[in-house]
CSV table of C-alpha atoms in Angstrom, one decimal:
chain,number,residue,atom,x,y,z
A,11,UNK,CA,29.6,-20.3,-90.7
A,12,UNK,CA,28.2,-20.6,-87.0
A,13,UNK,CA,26.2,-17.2,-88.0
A,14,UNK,CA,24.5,-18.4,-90.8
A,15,UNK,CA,23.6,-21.6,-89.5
A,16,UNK,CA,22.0,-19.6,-86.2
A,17,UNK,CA,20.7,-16.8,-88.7
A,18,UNK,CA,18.9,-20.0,-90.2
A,19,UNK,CA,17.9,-21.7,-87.3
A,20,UNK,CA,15.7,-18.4,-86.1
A,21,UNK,CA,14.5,-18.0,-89.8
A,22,UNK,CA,12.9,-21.6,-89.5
A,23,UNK,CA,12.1,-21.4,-86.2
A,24,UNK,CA,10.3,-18.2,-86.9
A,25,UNK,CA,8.8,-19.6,-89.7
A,26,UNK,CA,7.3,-22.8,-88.0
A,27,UNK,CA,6.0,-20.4,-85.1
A,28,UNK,CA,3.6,-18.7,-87.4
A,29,UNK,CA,2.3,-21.8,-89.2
A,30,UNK,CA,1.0,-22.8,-85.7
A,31,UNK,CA,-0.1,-19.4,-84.7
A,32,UNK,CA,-1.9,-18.7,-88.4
A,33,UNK,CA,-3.8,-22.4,-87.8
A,34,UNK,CA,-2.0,-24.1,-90.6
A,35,UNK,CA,-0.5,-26.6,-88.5
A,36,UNK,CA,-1.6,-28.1,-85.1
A,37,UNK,CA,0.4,-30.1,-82.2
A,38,UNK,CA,-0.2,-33.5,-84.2
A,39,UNK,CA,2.4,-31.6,-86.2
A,40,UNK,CA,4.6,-31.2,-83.6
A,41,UNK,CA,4.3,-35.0,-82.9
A,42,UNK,CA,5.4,-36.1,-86.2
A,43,UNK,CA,7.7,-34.0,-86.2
A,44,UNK,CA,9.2,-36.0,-82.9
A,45,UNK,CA,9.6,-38.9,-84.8
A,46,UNK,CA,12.0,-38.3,-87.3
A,47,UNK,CA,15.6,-38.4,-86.5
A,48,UNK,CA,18.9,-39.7,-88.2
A,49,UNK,CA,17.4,-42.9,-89.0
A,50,UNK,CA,14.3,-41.6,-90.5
A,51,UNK,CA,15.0,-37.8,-91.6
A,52,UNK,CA,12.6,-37.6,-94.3
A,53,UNK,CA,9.5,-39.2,-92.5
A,54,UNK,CA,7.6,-35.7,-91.8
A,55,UNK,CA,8.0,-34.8,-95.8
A,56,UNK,CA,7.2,-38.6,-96.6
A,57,UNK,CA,4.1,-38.4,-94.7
A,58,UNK,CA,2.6,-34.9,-95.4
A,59,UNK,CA,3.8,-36.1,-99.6
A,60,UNK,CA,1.3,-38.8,-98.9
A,61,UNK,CA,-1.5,-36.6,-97.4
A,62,UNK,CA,-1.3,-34.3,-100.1
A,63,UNK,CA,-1.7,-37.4,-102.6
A,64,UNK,CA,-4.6,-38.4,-100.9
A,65,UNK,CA,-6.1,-35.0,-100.9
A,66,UNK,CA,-6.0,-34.3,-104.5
A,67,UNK,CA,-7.4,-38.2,-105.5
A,68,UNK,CA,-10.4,-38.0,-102.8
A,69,UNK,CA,-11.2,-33.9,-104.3
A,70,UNK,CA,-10.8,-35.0,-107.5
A,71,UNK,CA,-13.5,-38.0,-106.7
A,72,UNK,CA,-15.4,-35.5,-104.6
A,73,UNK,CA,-15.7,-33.3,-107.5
A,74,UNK,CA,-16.6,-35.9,-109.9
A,75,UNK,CA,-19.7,-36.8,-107.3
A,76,UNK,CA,-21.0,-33.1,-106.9
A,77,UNK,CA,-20.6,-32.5,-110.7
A,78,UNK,CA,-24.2,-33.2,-111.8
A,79,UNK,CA,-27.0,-31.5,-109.8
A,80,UNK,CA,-29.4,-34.0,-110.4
A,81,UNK,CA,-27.4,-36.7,-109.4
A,82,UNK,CA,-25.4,-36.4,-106.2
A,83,UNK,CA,-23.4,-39.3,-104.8
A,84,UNK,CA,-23.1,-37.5,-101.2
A,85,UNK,CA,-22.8,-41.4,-100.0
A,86,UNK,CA,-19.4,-41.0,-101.6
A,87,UNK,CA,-18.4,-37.1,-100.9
A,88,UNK,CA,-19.4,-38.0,-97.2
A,89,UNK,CA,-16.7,-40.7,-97.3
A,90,UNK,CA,-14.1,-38.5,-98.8
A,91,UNK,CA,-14.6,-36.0,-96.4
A,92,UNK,CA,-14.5,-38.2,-93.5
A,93,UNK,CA,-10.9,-39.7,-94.9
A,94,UNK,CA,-10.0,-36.3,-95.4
A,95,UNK,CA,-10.3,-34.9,-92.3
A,96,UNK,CA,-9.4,-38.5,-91.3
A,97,UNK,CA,-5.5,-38.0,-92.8
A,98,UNK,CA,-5.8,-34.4,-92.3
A,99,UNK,CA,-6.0,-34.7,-88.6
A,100,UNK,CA,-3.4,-37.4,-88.4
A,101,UNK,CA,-0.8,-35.1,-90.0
A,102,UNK,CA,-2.1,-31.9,-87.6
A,103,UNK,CA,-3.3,-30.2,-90.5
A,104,UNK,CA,-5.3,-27.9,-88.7
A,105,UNK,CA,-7.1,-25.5,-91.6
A,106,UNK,CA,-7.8,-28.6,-94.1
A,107,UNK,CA,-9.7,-30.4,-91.3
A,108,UNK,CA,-11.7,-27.2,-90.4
A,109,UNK,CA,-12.7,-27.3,-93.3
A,110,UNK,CA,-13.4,-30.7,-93.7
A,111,UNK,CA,-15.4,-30.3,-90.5
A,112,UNK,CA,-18.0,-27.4,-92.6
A,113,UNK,CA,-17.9,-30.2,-95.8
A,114,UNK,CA,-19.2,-32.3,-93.5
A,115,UNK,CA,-22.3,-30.5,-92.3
A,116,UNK,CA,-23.1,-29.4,-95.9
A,117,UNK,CA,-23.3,-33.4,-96.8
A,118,UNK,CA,-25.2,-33.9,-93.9
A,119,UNK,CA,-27.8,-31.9,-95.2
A,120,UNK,CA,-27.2,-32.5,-98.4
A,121,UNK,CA,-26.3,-29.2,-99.9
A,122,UNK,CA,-24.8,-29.1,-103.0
A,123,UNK,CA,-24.1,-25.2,-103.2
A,124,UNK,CA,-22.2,-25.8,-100.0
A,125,UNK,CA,-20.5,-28.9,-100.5
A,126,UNK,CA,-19.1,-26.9,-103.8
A,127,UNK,CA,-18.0,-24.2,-101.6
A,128,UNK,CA,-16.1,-26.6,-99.2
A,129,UNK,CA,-14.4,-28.2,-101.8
A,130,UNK,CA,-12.7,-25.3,-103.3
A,131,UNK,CA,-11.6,-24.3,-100.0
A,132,UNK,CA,-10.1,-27.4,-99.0
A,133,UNK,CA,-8.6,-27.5,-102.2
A,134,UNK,CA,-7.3,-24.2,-101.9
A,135,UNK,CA,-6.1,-24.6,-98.1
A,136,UNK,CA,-3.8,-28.0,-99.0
A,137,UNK,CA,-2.4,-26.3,-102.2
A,138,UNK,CA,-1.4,-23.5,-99.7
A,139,UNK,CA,-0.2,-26.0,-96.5
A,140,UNK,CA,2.0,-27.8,-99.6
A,141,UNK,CA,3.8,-24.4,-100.6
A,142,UNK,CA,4.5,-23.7,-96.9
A,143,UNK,CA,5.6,-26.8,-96.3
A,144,UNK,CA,7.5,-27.1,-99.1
A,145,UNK,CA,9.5,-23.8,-97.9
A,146,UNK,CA,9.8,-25.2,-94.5
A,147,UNK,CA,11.5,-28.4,-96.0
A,148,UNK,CA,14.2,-26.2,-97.9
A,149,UNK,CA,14.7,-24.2,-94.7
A,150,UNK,CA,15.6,-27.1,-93.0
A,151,UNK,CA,17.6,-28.4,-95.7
A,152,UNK,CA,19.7,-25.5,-96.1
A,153,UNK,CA,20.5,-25.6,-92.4
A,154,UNK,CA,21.5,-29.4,-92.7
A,155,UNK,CA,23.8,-28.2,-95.4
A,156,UNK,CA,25.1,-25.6,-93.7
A,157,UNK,CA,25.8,-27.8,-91.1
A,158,UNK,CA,23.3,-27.3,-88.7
A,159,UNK,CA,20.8,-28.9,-86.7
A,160,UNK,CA,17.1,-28.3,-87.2
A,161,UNK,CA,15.6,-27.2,-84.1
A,162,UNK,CA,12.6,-28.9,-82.2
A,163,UNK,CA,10.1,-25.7,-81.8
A,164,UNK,CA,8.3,-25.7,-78.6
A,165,UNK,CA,4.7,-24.5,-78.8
A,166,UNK,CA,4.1,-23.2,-75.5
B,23,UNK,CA,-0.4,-65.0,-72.8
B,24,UNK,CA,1.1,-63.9,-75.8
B,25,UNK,CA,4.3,-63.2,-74.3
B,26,UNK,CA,5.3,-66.5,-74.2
B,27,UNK,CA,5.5,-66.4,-77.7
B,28,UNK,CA,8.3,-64.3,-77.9
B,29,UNK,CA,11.4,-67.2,-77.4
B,30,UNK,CA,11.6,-67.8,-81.0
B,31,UNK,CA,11.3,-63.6,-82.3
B,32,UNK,CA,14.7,-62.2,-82.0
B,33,UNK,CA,15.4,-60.6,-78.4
B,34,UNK,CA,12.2,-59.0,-76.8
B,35,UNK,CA,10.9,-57.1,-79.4
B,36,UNK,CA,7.4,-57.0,-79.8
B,37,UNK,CA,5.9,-57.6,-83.3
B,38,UNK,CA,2.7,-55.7,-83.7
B,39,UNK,CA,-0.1,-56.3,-86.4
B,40,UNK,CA,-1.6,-52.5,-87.6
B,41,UNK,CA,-5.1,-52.5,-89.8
B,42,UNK,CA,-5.8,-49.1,-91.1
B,43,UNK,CA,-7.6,-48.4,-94.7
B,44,UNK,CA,-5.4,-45.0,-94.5
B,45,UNK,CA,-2.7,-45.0,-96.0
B,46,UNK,CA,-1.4,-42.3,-94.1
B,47,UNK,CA,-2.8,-43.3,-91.1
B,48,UNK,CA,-0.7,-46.1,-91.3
B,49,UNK,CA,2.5,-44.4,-92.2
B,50,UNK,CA,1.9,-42.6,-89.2
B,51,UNK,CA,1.3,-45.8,-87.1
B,52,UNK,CA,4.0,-48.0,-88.5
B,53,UNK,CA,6.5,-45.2,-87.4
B,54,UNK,CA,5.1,-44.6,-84.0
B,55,UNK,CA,5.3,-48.5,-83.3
B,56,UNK,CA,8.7,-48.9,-85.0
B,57,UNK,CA,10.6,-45.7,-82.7
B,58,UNK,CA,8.9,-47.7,-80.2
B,59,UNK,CA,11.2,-50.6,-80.9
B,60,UNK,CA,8.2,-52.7,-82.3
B,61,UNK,CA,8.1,-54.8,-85.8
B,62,UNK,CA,5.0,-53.8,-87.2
B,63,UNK,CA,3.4,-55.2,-90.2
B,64,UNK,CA,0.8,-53.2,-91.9
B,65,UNK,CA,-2.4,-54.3,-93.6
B,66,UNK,CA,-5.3,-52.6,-95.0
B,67,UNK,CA,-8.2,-54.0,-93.8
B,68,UNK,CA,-9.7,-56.1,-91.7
B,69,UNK,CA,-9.9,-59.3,-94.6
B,70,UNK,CA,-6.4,-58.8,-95.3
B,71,UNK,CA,-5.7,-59.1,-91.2
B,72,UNK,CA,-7.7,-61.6,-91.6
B,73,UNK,CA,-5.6,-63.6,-94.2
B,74,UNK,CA,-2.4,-62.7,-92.6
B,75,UNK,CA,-3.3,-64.3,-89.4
B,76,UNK,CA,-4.6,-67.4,-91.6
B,77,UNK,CA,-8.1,-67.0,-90.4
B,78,UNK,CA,-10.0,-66.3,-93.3
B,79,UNK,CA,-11.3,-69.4,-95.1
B,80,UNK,CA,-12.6,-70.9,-92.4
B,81,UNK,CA,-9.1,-72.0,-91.5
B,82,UNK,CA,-7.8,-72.0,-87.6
B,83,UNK,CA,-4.8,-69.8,-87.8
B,84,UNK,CA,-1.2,-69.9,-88.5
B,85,UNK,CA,0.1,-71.6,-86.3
B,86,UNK,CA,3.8,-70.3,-86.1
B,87,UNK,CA,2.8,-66.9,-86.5
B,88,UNK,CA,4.2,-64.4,-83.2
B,89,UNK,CA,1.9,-61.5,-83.1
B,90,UNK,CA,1.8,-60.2,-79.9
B,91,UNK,CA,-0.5,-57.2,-80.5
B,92,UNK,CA,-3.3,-55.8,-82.4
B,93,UNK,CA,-3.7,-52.2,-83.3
B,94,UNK,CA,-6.7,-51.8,-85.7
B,95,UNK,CA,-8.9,-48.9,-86.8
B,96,UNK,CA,-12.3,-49.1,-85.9
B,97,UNK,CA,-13.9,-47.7,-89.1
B,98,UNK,CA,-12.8,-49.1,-92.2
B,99,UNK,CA,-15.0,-50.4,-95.5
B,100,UNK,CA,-16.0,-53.8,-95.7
B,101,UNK,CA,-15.0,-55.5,-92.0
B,102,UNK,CA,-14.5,-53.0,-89.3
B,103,UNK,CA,-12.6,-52.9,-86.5
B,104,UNK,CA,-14.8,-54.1,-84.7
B,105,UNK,CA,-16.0,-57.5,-86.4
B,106,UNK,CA,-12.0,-58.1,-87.0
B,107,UNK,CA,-12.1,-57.7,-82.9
B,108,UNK,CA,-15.0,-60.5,-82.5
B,109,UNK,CA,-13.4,-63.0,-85.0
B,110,UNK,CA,-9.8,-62.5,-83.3
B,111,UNK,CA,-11.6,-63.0,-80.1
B,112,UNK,CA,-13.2,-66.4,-81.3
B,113,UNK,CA,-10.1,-67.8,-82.8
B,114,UNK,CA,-8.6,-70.5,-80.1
B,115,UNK,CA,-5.4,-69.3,-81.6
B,116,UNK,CA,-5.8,-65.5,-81.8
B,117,UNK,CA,-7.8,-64.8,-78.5
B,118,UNK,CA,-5.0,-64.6,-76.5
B,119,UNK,CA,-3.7,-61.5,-78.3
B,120,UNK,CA,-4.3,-58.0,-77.0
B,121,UNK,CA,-6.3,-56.2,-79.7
B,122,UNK,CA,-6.3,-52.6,-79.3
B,123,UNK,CA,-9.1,-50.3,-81.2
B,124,UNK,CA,-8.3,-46.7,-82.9
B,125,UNK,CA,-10.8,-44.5,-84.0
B,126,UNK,CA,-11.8,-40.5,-84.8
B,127,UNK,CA,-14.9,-40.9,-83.0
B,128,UNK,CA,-15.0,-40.6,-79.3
B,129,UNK,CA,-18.4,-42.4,-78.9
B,130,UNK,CA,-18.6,-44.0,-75.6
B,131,UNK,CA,-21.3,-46.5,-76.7
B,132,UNK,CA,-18.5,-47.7,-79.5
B,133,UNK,CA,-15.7,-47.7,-76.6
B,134,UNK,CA,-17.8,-49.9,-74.2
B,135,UNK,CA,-18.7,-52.0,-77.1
B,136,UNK,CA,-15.7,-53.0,-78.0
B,137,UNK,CA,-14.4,-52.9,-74.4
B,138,UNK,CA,-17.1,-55.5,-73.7
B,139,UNK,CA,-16.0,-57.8,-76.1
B,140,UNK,CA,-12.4,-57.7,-75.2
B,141,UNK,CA,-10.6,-54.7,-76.3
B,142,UNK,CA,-7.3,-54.3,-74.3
B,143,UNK,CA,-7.8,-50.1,-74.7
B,144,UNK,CA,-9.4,-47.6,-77.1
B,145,UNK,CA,-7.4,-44.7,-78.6
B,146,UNK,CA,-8.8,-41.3,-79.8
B,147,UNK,CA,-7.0,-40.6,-83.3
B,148,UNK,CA,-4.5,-39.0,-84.1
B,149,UNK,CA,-2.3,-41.8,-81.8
B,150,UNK,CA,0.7,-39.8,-80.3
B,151,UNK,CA,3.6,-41.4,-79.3
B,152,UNK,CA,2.6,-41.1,-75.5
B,153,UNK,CA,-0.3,-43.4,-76.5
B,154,UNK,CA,2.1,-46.0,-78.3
B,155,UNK,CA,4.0,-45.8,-75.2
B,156,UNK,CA,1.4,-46.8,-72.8
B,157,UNK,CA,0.4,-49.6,-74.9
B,158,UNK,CA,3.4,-50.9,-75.1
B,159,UNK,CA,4.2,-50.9,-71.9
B,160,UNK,CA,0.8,-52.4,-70.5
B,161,UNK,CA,1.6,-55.1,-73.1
B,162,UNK,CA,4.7,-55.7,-71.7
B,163,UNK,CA,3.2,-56.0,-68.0
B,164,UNK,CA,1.4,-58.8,-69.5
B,165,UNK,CA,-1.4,-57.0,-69.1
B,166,UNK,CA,-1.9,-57.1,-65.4
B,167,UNK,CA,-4.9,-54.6,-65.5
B,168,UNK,CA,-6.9,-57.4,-67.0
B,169,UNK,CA,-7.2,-58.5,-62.9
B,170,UNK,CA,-10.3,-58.0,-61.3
B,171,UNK,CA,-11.9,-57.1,-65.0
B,172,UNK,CA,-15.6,-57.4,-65.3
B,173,UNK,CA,-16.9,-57.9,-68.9
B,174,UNK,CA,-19.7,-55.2,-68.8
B,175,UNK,CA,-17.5,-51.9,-67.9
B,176,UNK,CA,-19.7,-49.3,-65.8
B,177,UNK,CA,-21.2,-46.9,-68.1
B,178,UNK,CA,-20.5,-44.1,-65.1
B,179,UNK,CA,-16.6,-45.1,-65.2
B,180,UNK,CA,-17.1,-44.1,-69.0
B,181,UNK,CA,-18.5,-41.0,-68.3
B,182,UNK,CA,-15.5,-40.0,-65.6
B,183,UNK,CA,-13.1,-40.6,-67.6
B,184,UNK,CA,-14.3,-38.4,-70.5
B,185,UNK,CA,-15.1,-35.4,-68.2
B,186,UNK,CA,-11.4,-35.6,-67.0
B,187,UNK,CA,-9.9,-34.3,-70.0
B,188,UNK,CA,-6.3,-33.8,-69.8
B,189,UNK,CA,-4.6,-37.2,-70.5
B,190,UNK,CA,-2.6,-37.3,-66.9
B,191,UNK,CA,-5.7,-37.8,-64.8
B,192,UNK,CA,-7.1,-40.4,-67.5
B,193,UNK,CA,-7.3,-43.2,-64.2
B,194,UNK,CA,-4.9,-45.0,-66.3
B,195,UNK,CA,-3.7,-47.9,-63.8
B,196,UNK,CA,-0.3,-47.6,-65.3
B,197,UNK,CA,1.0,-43.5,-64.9
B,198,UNK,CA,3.1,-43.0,-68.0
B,199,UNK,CA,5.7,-40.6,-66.6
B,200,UNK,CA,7.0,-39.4,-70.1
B,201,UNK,CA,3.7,-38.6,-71.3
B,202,UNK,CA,5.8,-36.2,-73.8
B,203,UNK,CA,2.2,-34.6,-75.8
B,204,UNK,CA,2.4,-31.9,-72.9
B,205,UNK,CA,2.9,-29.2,-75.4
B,206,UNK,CA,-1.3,-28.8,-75.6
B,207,UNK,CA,-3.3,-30.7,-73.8
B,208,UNK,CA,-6.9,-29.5,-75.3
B,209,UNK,CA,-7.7,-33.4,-76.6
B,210,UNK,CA,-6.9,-36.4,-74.7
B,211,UNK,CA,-5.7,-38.7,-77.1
B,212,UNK,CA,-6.7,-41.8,-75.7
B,213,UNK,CA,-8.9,-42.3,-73.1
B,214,UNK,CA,-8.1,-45.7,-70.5
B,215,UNK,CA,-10.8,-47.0,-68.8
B,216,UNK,CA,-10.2,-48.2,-65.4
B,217,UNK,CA,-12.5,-51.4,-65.3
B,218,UNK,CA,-11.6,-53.0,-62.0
B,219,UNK,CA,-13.6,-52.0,-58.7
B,220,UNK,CA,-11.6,-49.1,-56.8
């Protein structure tokens, strides 16, 4: 049983590793991550759940904005970006607020063709941060069940 | 001093007033406060502080109401962080209270700003629980950096602290010793200004 709790534990840990070295996640990760314990096991899940809620309400707004060329609203797509990148930071989302970042500059200018281009990407990078997140949470959970600890991953 | 305030909470426990308009943000910040051993009551913007302190309608304030510290984001729709700031500040109830500012933006013209009209410190989103920590704990001093304070900081203090940019050598009067964001220190999450004369 100790084996496949430790065979789990370096999955995970390995696992975590590369979502920091790939640019997924950043050390604001790390700092959520230090505040769930016993009390509040489920807090990292909670808050990325909530991230990813936002993101899909403020793209689908965005969209909505950008859909007619003769009538942008980049008032509004400036303000979705800058809550994006806003709760995308906050959670250590590293490739969703790069992104965000580029949005940005394309709003500033006002380009449409780019703005379009920055959408789909930030759509696409926080549909991909979910799924490995989402496989990081049932790593952990099968260690928990196996009777393990989940591991605090050091970045350095 | 808001301290004072404190016999009738239960034990020492600070409660904290946060004001974000994100929702995550404020998942985020309830959490830090709470491990911090802080009741926290959220609110979404700066009206809704406003009403929870009893200060909107031209009212003075509830009066029984312990809040011992203000955590408020500085960009949000409608009032910002900073307004909410002034109209805490000019409350004979409220301007006792610490008020501390958050916001995305490192832009030392906002920091002195809001410095100048009473901030207790600014903090660079995303807050870290080393931040939370420090506040806390300057709180709990009762604030005893506020000696010697000037009300216009010095513009070149500003600057000196922003070129230093790891968060140990932020001249922060109080050394937090368990600054535990040592795993990269690329952006200083909050930046303290030290105001008095050296």
């Amino acid at each position: 049983m100790n084996t496949i709790v430790a065979q789990l534990q370096r999955q995970f840990q390995g696992y975590i590793v590369s979502l920091y070295q790939q640019g997924y996640l950043d050390n604001q990760f790390t700092e959520l991550r230090k505040l769930q314990d016993e009390g509040s096991p489920d807090f990292v899940a909670e808050v990325v759940s909530l991230f990813f809620d936002d993101c899909a309400k403020l793209i689908n707004d965005m969209s909505t904005s950008l859909e007619r060329p003769d009538h942008v609203d980049f008032k509004q797509v400036d303000s979705g970006v800058h809550q994006l990148k806003g709760s995308s930071s906050s959670v250590g989302a590293r490739r969703v607020k790069s992104v965000c970042i580029a949005f940005k500059e394309c709003c500033d200018v006002q380009n449409r063709e780019g703005c379009l281009r920055c959408l789909q990407q930030v759509d696409y990078e926080y549909k991909m941060l979910k799924t490995k997140l989402q496989d990081l949470f049932n790593l952990e959970q099968q260690i928990l069940q196996a009777g393990g600890t989940i591991p605090q991953v050091s970045m350095n | 001093m808001a301290l004072k305030d404190l016999s009738s909470s239960s034990s020492s426990e600070l409660h904290v007033l946060a004001v974000d308009d994100s929702f995550v943000d404020r998942k985020v910040i309830e959490r830090l406060l709470k491990i911090s051993a802080c009741k926290v009551t959220t609110v979404e913007s700066g009206t809704r502080a406003l009403q929870y302190l009893g200060l909107d309608k031209g009212s003075s304030g509830l009066k029984d109401l312990k809040v011992n510290l203000i955590v408020t984001d500085y960009s949000m729709p409608g009032l910002t962080g900073y307004e909410l700031l002034k109209k805490i500040k000019e409350s004979s109830a409220f301007r006792e209270i610490p008020v501390v500012i958050m916001s995305s933006e490192n832009i030392q013209p906002r920091i002195e700003q809001c410095m100048v009209e009473g901030a207790e410190d600014f903090l660079l989103k995303p807050v870290k629980l080393a931040d939370v920590k420090r506040i806390k704990e300057l709180i709990m001093r009762g604030g005893e950096a506020k000696e010697g304070l000037t009300k216009s900081p010095s513009p070149k203090r500003i600057l000196q602290n922003d070129i230093d940019s790891s968060p140990s050598s932020s001249s922060s009067l109080i050394s937090s010793s368990q600054d535990v964001s040592s795993l990269d220190d690329d952006t200083p999450s909050s930046k303290r200004m030290k105001l008095e004369p050296s």
